[in-house]
CSV table of C-alpha atoms in Angstrom, one decimal:
chain,number,residue,atom,x,y,z
A,64,UNK,CA,-2.8,112.4,80.6
A,65,UNK,CA,-2.0,113.4,77.0
A,66,UNK,CA,-0.4,110.6,74.7
A,67,UNK,CA,3.4,110.1,74.8
A,68,UNK,CA,5.6,111.3,71.7
A,69,UNK,CA,7.7,108.6,70.4
A,70,UNK,CA,11.3,109.9,70.3
A,71,UNK,CA,15.1,108.6,71.2
A,72,UNK,CA,15.4,107.6,74.8
A,73,UNK,CA,18.4,109.6,76.4
A,74,UNK,CA,21.4,107.2,76.2
A,75,UNK,CA,22.6,107.8,79.8
A,76,UNK,CA,20.6,109.5,83.3
A,77,UNK,CA,22.0,112.8,84.0
A,78,UNK,CA,22.7,113.0,87.9
A,79,UNK,CA,24.1,116.4,89.1
A,80,UNK,CA,25.2,118.9,91.8
A,81,UNK,CA,27.3,121.7,92.7
A,82,UNK,CA,31.4,121.3,92.6
A,83,UNK,CA,33.9,122.8,90.7
A,84,UNK,CA,37.4,123.7,89.9
A,85,UNK,CA,38.9,126.9,89.2
A,86,UNK,CA,40.2,125.1,85.7
A,87,UNK,CA,38.2,125.7,82.9
A,88,UNK,CA,36.2,122.5,81.9
A,89,UNK,CA,36.6,120.5,78.6
A,90,UNK,CA,32.7,121.0,78.0
A,91,UNK,CA,33.5,125.0,78.2
A,92,UNK,CA,36.2,124.8,75.8
A,93,UNK,CA,34.6,123.2,73.5
A,94,UNK,CA,31.5,125.6,73.3
A,95,UNK,CA,32.4,129.1,71.3
A,96,UNK,CA,33.1,131.7,74.0
A,97,UNK,CA,30.1,133.4,75.6
A,98,UNK,CA,29.1,136.6,74.0
A,99,UNK,CA,29.6,139.9,76.3
A,100,UNK,CA,26.2,139.9,78.2
A,101,UNK,CA,26.3,144.0,78.5
A,102,UNK,CA,26.2,144.2,74.6
A,103,UNK,CA,24.4,141.3,73.9
A,104,UNK,CA,20.5,141.4,75.4
A,105,UNK,CA,19.1,138.2,76.9
A,106,UNK,CA,17.1,136.3,74.6
A,107,UNK,CA,13.4,137.2,75.1
A,108,UNK,CA,11.4,135.2,77.5
A,109,UNK,CA,8.4,133.4,76.5
A,110,UNK,CA,7.0,134.5,79.8
A,111,UNK,CA,6.4,137.9,77.6
A,112,UNK,CA,4.0,136.6,75.2
A,113,UNK,CA,2.0,134.5,77.9
A,114,UNK,CA,-1.4,133.9,77.5
A,115,UNK,CA,-4.1,135.5,79.4
A,116,UNK,CA,-4.7,133.9,83.0
A,117,UNK,CA,-1.3,132.1,82.7
A,118,UNK,CA,1.5,132.7,85.0
A,119,UNK,CA,4.9,134.3,84.2
A,120,UNK,CA,7.1,131.4,85.5
A,121,UNK,CA,8.0,130.1,81.9
A,122,UNK,CA,11.3,131.5,81.4
A,123,UNK,CA,11.7,130.4,78.3
A,124,UNK,CA,10.5,127.7,76.3
A,125,UNK,CA,12.2,126.0,72.7
A,126,UNK,CA,11.9,123.7,70.3
A,127,UNK,CA,14.9,122.0,68.5
A,128,UNK,CA,15.8,119.9,65.9
A,129,UNK,CA,18.9,118.7,64.5
A,130,UNK,CA,20.5,121.0,67.1
A,131,UNK,CA,18.8,124.0,65.6
A,132,UNK,CA,16.0,126.1,67.6
A,133,UNK,CA,12.6,125.9,65.0
A,134,UNK,CA,10.4,127.4,67.3
A,135,UNK,CA,10.0,129.6,70.4
A,136,UNK,CA,6.3,128.7,71.7
A,137,UNK,CA,4.9,131.3,74.3
A,138,UNK,CA,2.7,129.1,76.6
A,139,UNK,CA,3.0,125.6,77.5
A,140,UNK,CA,0.1,124.4,75.5
A,141,UNK,CA,1.7,125.5,72.2
A,142,UNK,CA,4.9,124.0,73.3
A,143,UNK,CA,2.8,120.7,73.6
A,144,UNK,CA,0.8,121.2,70.1
A,145,UNK,CA,4.2,121.6,68.3
A,146,UNK,CA,5.8,118.9,69.8
A,147,UNK,CA,3.2,116.6,69.0
A,148,UNK,CA,3.6,118.1,65.2
A,149,UNK,CA,7.7,117.6,65.2
A,150,UNK,CA,8.2,114.1,67.0
A,151,UNK,CA,11.3,114.0,65.8
A,152,UNK,CA,12.3,117.4,67.7
A,153,UNK,CA,13.4,118.0,71.4
A,154,UNK,CA,11.7,120.6,73.8
A,155,UNK,CA,13.5,122.5,76.0
A,156,UNK,CA,11.5,124.3,78.8
A,157,UNK,CA,12.8,126.5,81.5
A,158,UNK,CA,10.5,127.6,84.4
A,159,UNK,CA,11.1,129.5,87.6
A,160,UNK,CA,9.2,128.9,90.6
A,161,UNK,CA,6.4,127.7,88.6
A,162,UNK,CA,2.6,126.8,90.2
A,163,UNK,CA,1.5,123.7,90.9
A,164,UNK,CA,-0.9,123.8,88.1
A,165,UNK,CA,1.9,124.4,85.5
A,166,UNK,CA,4.1,121.5,86.8
A,167,UNK,CA,1.2,119.0,87.0
A,168,UNK,CA,0.4,119.9,83.7
A,169,UNK,CA,3.9,119.3,82.5
A,170,UNK,CA,3.6,115.8,84.7
A,171,UNK,CA,0.1,115.2,82.4
A,172,UNK,CA,1.8,115.9,79.1
A,173,UNK,CA,5.7,114.1,79.9
A,174,UNK,CA,4.1,111.4,81.9
A,175,UNK,CA,6.5,112.6,84.9
A,176,UNK,CA,6.2,110.6,88.1
A,177,UNK,CA,4.1,112.0,91.0
A,178,UNK,CA,6.9,111.8,93.4
A,179,UNK,CA,9.3,113.9,91.4
A,180,UNK,CA,6.8,116.3,90.7
A,181,UNK,CA,6.0,116.6,94.4
A,182,UNK,CA,9.9,117.2,95.1
A,183,UNK,CA,10.2,119.8,92.5
A,184,UNK,CA,7.2,121.7,93.8
A,185,UNK,CA,9.0,122.1,97.0
A,186,UNK,CA,12.3,123.8,97.2
A,187,UNK,CA,15.0,122.5,100.0
A,188,UNK,CA,15.7,119.0,98.7
A,189,UNK,CA,18.8,116.9,99.0
A,190,UNK,CA,21.3,116.8,95.6
A,191,UNK,CA,20.2,113.4,93.8
A,192,UNK,CA,19.4,111.8,91.0
A,193,UNK,CA,16.7,109.6,90.3
A,194,UNK,CA,15.3,107.5,87.5
A,195,UNK,CA,11.7,107.0,86.7
A,196,UNK,CA,11.4,104.7,83.6
A,197,UNK,CA,12.9,106.7,80.6
A,198,UNK,CA,13.1,110.1,82.6
A,199,UNK,CA,15.4,111.5,85.0
A,200,UNK,CA,14.7,113.6,88.0
A,201,UNK,CA,18.4,115.6,89.2
A,202,UNK,CA,18.4,118.0,92.0
A,203,UNK,CA,21.5,120.2,92.0
A,204,UNK,CA,22.3,122.7,94.6
A,205,UNK,CA,23.9,125.9,92.9
A,206,UNK,CA,25.9,128.5,94.6
A,207,UNK,CA,27.1,131.9,93.9
A,208,UNK,CA,29.6,134.2,95.9
A,209,UNK,CA,28.0,138.0,96.8
A,210,UNK,CA,30.8,140.0,97.0
A,211,UNK,CA,29.7,143.1,99.3
A,212,UNK,CA,28.3,140.9,102.0
A,213,UNK,CA,30.9,138.4,101.5
A,214,UNK,CA,28.3,135.7,101.8
A,215,UNK,CA,27.4,132.4,99.8
A,216,UNK,CA,24.1,132.4,98.3
A,217,UNK,CA,22.7,128.8,97.3
A,218,UNK,CA,20.0,127.7,95.1
A,219,UNK,CA,17.9,124.8,94.1
A,220,UNK,CA,17.7,123.6,90.1
A,221,UNK,CA,15.5,120.4,89.5
A,222,UNK,CA,16.0,119.0,86.0
A,223,UNK,CA,13.9,116.5,84.4
A,224,UNK,CA,15.5,114.4,81.1
A,225,UNK,CA,13.2,112.5,79.2
A,226,UNK,CA,13.5,111.1,75.4
A,227,UNK,CA,12.4,114.4,73.6
A,228,UNK,CA,12.4,117.0,76.6
A,229,UNK,CA,14.6,118.9,79.2
A,230,UNK,CA,12.4,120.9,81.7
A,231,UNK,CA,14.3,123.0,84.5
A,232,UNK,CA,12.8,124.3,87.9
A,233,UNK,CA,14.7,126.8,89.1
A,234,UNK,CA,14.5,127.8,92.6
A,235,UNK,CA,16.8,131.0,93.4
A,236,UNK,CA,19.0,133.2,91.0
A,237,UNK,CA,21.7,131.0,90.3
A,238,UNK,CA,22.4,129.3,88.0
A,239,UNK,CA,22.2,131.3,84.7
A,240,UNK,CA,20.3,128.9,82.1
A,241,UNK,CA,20.0,131.6,79.4
A,242,UNK,CA,23.8,131.9,79.2
A,243,UNK,CA,23.8,128.0,78.8
A,244,UNK,CA,21.3,127.8,76.4
A,245,UNK,CA,22.8,130.5,74.1
A,246,UNK,CA,26.1,128.7,74.4
A,247,UNK,CA,24.4,125.2,73.1
A,248,UNK,CA,22.4,127.1,70.5
A,249,UNK,CA,26.0,128.6,69.2
A,250,UNK,CA,27.0,124.8,69.2
A,251,UNK,CA,24.5,122.7,67.2
A,252,UNK,CA,27.0,119.7,66.9
A,253,UNK,CA,26.8,119.4,70.5
A,254,UNK,CA,23.2,120.1,71.1
A,255,UNK,CA,21.8,117.8,68.5
A,256,UNK,CA,23.0,115.1,70.9
A,257,UNK,CA,19.8,115.6,72.3
A,258,UNK,CA,18.4,115.9,76.0
A,259,UNK,CA,21.6,114.1,77.4
A,260,UNK,CA,23.7,116.6,76.0
A,261,UNK,CA,21.7,119.5,77.4
A,262,UNK,CA,21.9,118.0,81.0
A,263,UNK,CA,25.7,117.5,80.7
A,264,UNK,CA,26.0,121.0,79.9
A,265,UNK,CA,23.4,122.3,82.8
A,266,UNK,CA,25.9,120.5,84.9
A,267,UNK,CA,29.1,121.9,83.7
A,268,UNK,CA,27.7,125.2,84.5
A,269,UNK,CA,26.5,124.1,88.0
A,270,UNK,CA,29.8,123.2,88.7
A,271,UNK,CA,32.1,125.7,87.1
A,272,UNK,CA,29.5,128.2,89.0
A,273,UNK,CA,31.6,127.2,92.2
A,274,UNK,CA,35.2,128.7,90.9
A,275,UNK,CA,34.3,132.3,92.4
A,276,UNK,CA,32.6,130.6,95.4
A,277,UNK,CA,35.8,128.8,96.0
A,278,UNK,CA,37.8,131.8,95.2
A,279,UNK,CA,35.5,133.7,97.6
A,280,UNK,CA,35.8,131.5,100.6
A,281,UNK,CA,39.5,130.8,100.5
A,282,UNK,CA,39.9,134.6,100.6
A,283,UNK,CA,37.2,134.7,103.3
A,284,UNK,CA,39.6,132.6,105.5
A,285,UNK,CA,42.7,134.2,104.7
A,286,UNK,CA,41.2,137.3,106.1
A,287,UNK,CA,39.9,135.4,109.3
A,288,UNK,CA,43.4,134.2,109.8
A,289,UNK,CA,44.6,137.8,109.7
A,290,UNK,CA,41.8,139.0,112.2
A,291,UNK,CA,42.6,136.1,114.6
A,292,UNK,CA,46.3,136.9,115.1
A,293,UNK,CA,45.4,140.5,115.5
A,294,UNK,CA,42.9,140.0,117.8
A,295,UNK,CA,39.8,141.2,116.5
A,296,UNK,CA,36.8,140.5,118.8
A,297,UNK,CA,34.2,139.7,116.3
A,298,UNK,CA,36.5,137.3,114.6
A,299,UNK,CA,34.9,134.5,116.4
A,300,UNK,CA,31.3,135.1,114.6
A,301,UNK,CA,32.8,135.2,111.4
A,302,UNK,CA,34.3,132.1,111.9
A,303,UNK,CA,31.2,130.7,112.8
A,304,UNK,CA,28.9,132.0,109.8
A,305,UNK,CA,31.7,130.7,107.3
A,306,UNK,CA,32.0,127.7,108.8
A,307,UNK,CA,28.2,127.1,108.6
A,308,UNK,CA,28.3,128.1,104.6
A,309,UNK,CA,31.0,125.7,104.3
A,310,UNK,CA,28.9,122.9,105.6
A,311,UNK,CA,26.5,123.9,103.1
A,312,UNK,CA,28.6,124.1,100.4
A,313,UNK,CA,30.2,120.3,101.4
A,314,UNK,CA,26.5,119.2,101.7
A,315,UNK,CA,25.9,120.6,97.9
A,316,UNK,CA,29.2,119.4,96.4
A,317,UNK,CA,30.1,115.8,98.2
A,318,UNK,CA,26.8,114.0,96.7
A,319,UNK,CA,28.0,115.0,93.2
A,320,UNK,CA,30.9,112.9,93.4
A,321,UNK,CA,28.7,109.5,93.6
A,322,UNK,CA,25.9,110.9,91.7
A,323,UNK,CA,29.0,111.5,88.3
A,324,UNK,CA,30.3,108.4,89.2
A,325,UNK,CA,27.2,106.7,88.7
A,326,UNK,CA,26.5,108.4,85.4
A,327,UNK,CA,29.9,107.5,84.3
A,328,UNK,CA,29.0,103.6,85.0
A,329,UNK,CA,25.9,103.9,82.9
A,330,UNK,CA,27.8,104.7,79.9
A,331,UNK,CA,28.0,101.2,78.2
A,332,UNK,CA,24.1,100.5,79.4
A,333,UNK,CA,22.8,103.6,77.9
A,334,UNK,CA,25.2,103.6,74.7
A,335,UNK,CA,26.2,107.3,75.9
A,336,UNK,CA,28.1,109.0,73.0
A,337,UNK,CA,31.9,108.9,73.5
A,338,UNK,CA,32.3,113.0,73.2
A,339,UNK,CA,29.7,113.1,76.3
A,340,UNK,CA,31.7,110.7,78.2
A,341,UNK,CA,34.4,112.7,77.8
A,342,UNK,CA,33.0,115.7,78.9
A,343,UNK,CA,31.3,113.9,81.8
A,344,UNK,CA,34.7,112.8,83.0
A,345,UNK,CA,36.1,116.2,82.9
A,346,UNK,CA,33.1,117.2,85.0
A,347,UNK,CA,33.4,114.8,87.4
A,348,UNK,CA,37.4,115.3,87.9
A,349,UNK,CA,36.5,119.4,88.4
A,350,UNK,CA,33.7,118.1,91.3
A,351,UNK,CA,36.5,115.8,93.1
A,352,UNK,CA,38.6,118.5,93.0
A,353,UNK,CA,36.3,121.0,94.8
A,354,UNK,CA,34.8,118.6,96.9
A,355,UNK,CA,38.5,118.2,98.2
A,356,UNK,CA,39.0,121.8,98.3
A,357,UNK,CA,35.4,122.5,100.3
A,358,UNK,CA,36.6,119.9,103.1
A,359,UNK,CA,40.0,121.3,103.3
A,360,UNK,CA,38.2,124.5,104.0
A,361,UNK,CA,36.3,123.2,106.7
A,362,UNK,CA,39.3,121.7,108.1
A,363,UNK,CA,41.2,124.7,108.2
A,364,UNK,CA,38.4,126.9,109.8
A,365,UNK,CA,38.3,124.2,112.6
A,366,UNK,CA,41.6,124.5,113.4
A,367,UNK,CA,41.3,128.7,113.0
A,368,UNK,CA,38.5,128.0,115.8
A,369,UNK,CA,40.8,125.9,117.8
A,370,UNK,CA,43.4,128.6,117.4
A,371,UNK,CA,41.2,131.6,117.9
A,372,UNK,CA,40.1,129.9,121.3
A,373,UNK,CA,43.6,129.2,122.6
A,374,UNK,CA,44.4,132.8,121.6
A,375,UNK,CA,41.1,134.0,123.4
A,376,UNK,CA,42.3,131.9,126.6
A,377,UNK,CA,45.8,133.6,126.9
A,378,UNK,CA,44.5,136.7,126.3
A,379,UNK,CA,41.9,136.4,129.2
A,380,UNK,CA,45.2,134.9,131.4
A,381,UNK,CA,47.2,137.3,130.5
A,382,UNK,CA,44.4,140.2,131.9
A,383,UNK,CA,43.7,137.7,134.6
A,384,UNK,CA,47.4,137.8,135.7
A,385,UNK,CA,47.8,141.5,134.9
A,386,UNK,CA,44.8,142.4,137.5
A,387,UNK,CA,46.1,140.1,139.8
A,388,UNK,CA,49.2,142.0,140.1
A,389,UNK,CA,47.6,145.5,140.2
A,390,UNK,CA,45.6,144.0,143.2
A,391,UNK,CA,48.8,142.9,144.8
A,392,UNK,CA,50.5,146.0,144.0
A,393,UNK,CA,47.2,148.0,145.8
A,394,UNK,CA,47.6,145.7,149.0
A,395,UNK,CA,51.1,146.4,149.2
A,396,UNK,CA,50.0,150.2,149.0
A,397,UNK,CA,47.2,149.8,151.3
A,398,UNK,CA,49.5,147.6,153.9
A,399,UNK,CA,52.0,150.9,153.8
A,400,UNK,CA,49.3,153.2,154.2
A,401,UNK,CA,47.9,151.3,157.1
A,402,UNK,CA,51.3,151.0,159.2
A,403,UNK,CA,51.9,154.7,159.1
A,404,UNK,CA,48.5,155.2,159.8
A,405,UNK,CA,49.0,153.4,163.0
A,406,UNK,CA,52.1,154.9,163.8
A,407,UNK,CA,51.1,158.1,163.8
A,408,UNK,CA,47.7,157.4,165.9
A,409,UNK,CA,50.1,156.4,169.0
A,410,UNK,CA,51.5,159.8,169.6
A,411,UNK,CA,48.0,161.7,168.3
A,412,UNK,CA,46.4,159.6,171.1
A,413,UNK,CA,48.5,160.7,173.7
A,414,UNK,CA,48.4,164.3,172.9
A,415,UNK,CA,44.8,164.1,172.6
A,416,UNK,CA,44.5,162.9,176.2
A,417,UNK,CA,46.8,165.2,177.8
A,418,UNK,CA,45.2,168.3,175.7
A,419,UNK,CA,41.9,167.8,177.3
A,420,UNK,CA,42.3,170.8,179.4
A,421,UNK,CA,40.4,169.1,182.5
A,422,UNK,CA,41.5,171.0,185.7
A,423,UNK,CA,42.1,167.9,188.1
A,424,UNK,CA,44.4,165.3,185.7
A,425,UNK,CA,47.4,163.2,187.0
A,426,UNK,CA,51.0,164.3,185.9
A,427,UNK,CA,49.9,168.0,185.0
A,428,UNK,CA,51.8,169.6,187.9
A,429,UNK,CA,54.6,166.7,187.5
A,430,UNK,CA,58.0,168.1,186.6
A,431,UNK,CA,58.6,165.1,184.5
A,432,UNK,CA,55.2,165.1,182.7
A,433,UNK,CA,56.1,166.5,179.2
A,434,UNK,CA,59.6,164.2,179.1
A,435,UNK,CA,57.6,161.4,179.9
A,436,UNK,CA,55.0,162.0,177.5
A,437,UNK,CA,57.2,162.4,174.5
A,438,UNK,CA,58.9,159.5,175.8
A,439,UNK,CA,55.9,157.5,175.7
A,440,UNK,CA,54.9,158.5,172.4
A,441,UNK,CA,58.6,157.8,170.8
A,442,UNK,CA,58.7,154.3,172.5
A,443,UNK,CA,55.3,153.4,170.8
A,444,UNK,CA,56.0,155.1,167.7
A,445,UNK,CA,59.2,152.9,167.6
A,446,UNK,CA,57.8,149.7,168.9
A,447,UNK,CA,55.3,149.5,166.0
A,448,UNK,CA,57.4,150.8,163.0
A,449,UNK,CA,59.5,147.7,164.0
A,450,UNK,CA,56.8,145.0,164.3
A,451,UNK,CA,55.3,146.1,160.7
A,452,UNK,CA,59.1,146.5,159.4
A,453,UNK,CA,59.2,142.5,160.5
A,454,UNK,CA,56.2,141.7,158.8
A,455,UNK,CA,57.2,143.7,155.5
A,456,UNK,CA,54.8,145.8,155.5
A,457,UNK,CA,57.1,149.1,155.4
C-alpha cells in the first residue's frame, strides 16, 4: 500500500442520509445560485480522457488547494501522483458504479478499511456512518420523484472522507453531485474548509433532494383519497404500492436523524468549524421535518387503507342486499305464477278427462253431467284460490 500523505485530519465525522423539508437550507442560501444547466454544460468528466484499459467509471476527479481547483487528473494514477506532489491539497474523486479493481486501488492508496470497501462494492446497504481511524465511511439513500410513472426512485451514495480526500461512489442516478461540485467551486471560502465541508454539502444535496419527493408523495395521497371516495376499483393496488414506497422512504430518512445528531455531538471533540456547525444543524432540522412528514404519510396511508376497506365492505353489503331483494321479488313472482298455474290446471284436467271421446264413459249421457263438470271445475278453482290467498301467494 502506498505511503499516506500528511494532511489535516477532518474536524468532524460526516454522516448522512436522506431527508428534507420544502424549505431552502442555510447551506444552499450560503452558496451562490446554481447556473441554468440548459445553458451551462456539465464540466467535462475525467472519464472522457481515461487511459487505455481503464474503465470509464471515474465521473470526475479534481485536486483543490485553498478552495480552488488546481488540477483535473484524467486517471486515478494521475490523481495519486499529483496529490503526493501537493500534500496540502485535497482530492475529490467521483465514481459511478466502479469496478472492484478501482476500489481496491483507492483502498491501497488512501488506506481505506476493507470492510468499508466491501460495502462500497455492493449496493443495498443500510444508511449508516462508520469511523475507521481518521477516515469516515458514510452510506446515504438518495431519492427522486418520477412524474411520468408517479414513482419514487431510490439510489445509494457511499462517501469516504479522509484528511485530504473525498471519494463518492454512486449506485444510481441520484443525486447530481456534479451540481454540488460546481456550487462548491463557486464558493472557495466554504470549499477551503476541507473534506468536512464537502461532506456537509453532499449531505445537504441529498436532504434537499427530498423536497420534490415529499411533494410528489403528498400529491399522490391527495389523489388516492379522491379515488377512494369515488369508488375506483384500482385504488387498493395504488395504496399498496405507495405504502411500500413510503416504508422505503422512511427507512432512508429515519436513521439520518440519529446520524446527524451524532455528528453534532462530536463538534467539540473534532473542533468543527462554527460555520459548518450552523449548516449541519440546519440540515438536521430539515431531516427531522422530513422524517416527521414521512411518518405522517405512512399513518395517512394506513388510515386510507382502512377507510377503503370499510367502503368496499359497505359496497359489497349493498350489492348483497340488492341481490337478496331481487331474489325475494323473483320468488314472489314465481309464487304467483305457480298459484295461477295450479288453479288453471284443475279445469284443464276435468276438461281433458271428459274430452277423451271414449264410447263407454260414465256421465256421458247424464242430463246433469255438463253442469256437474262446470260446478266441479269452479269449486276446485275457488278452493285453490283461497288456499293460495291465505298463504300470501296471491
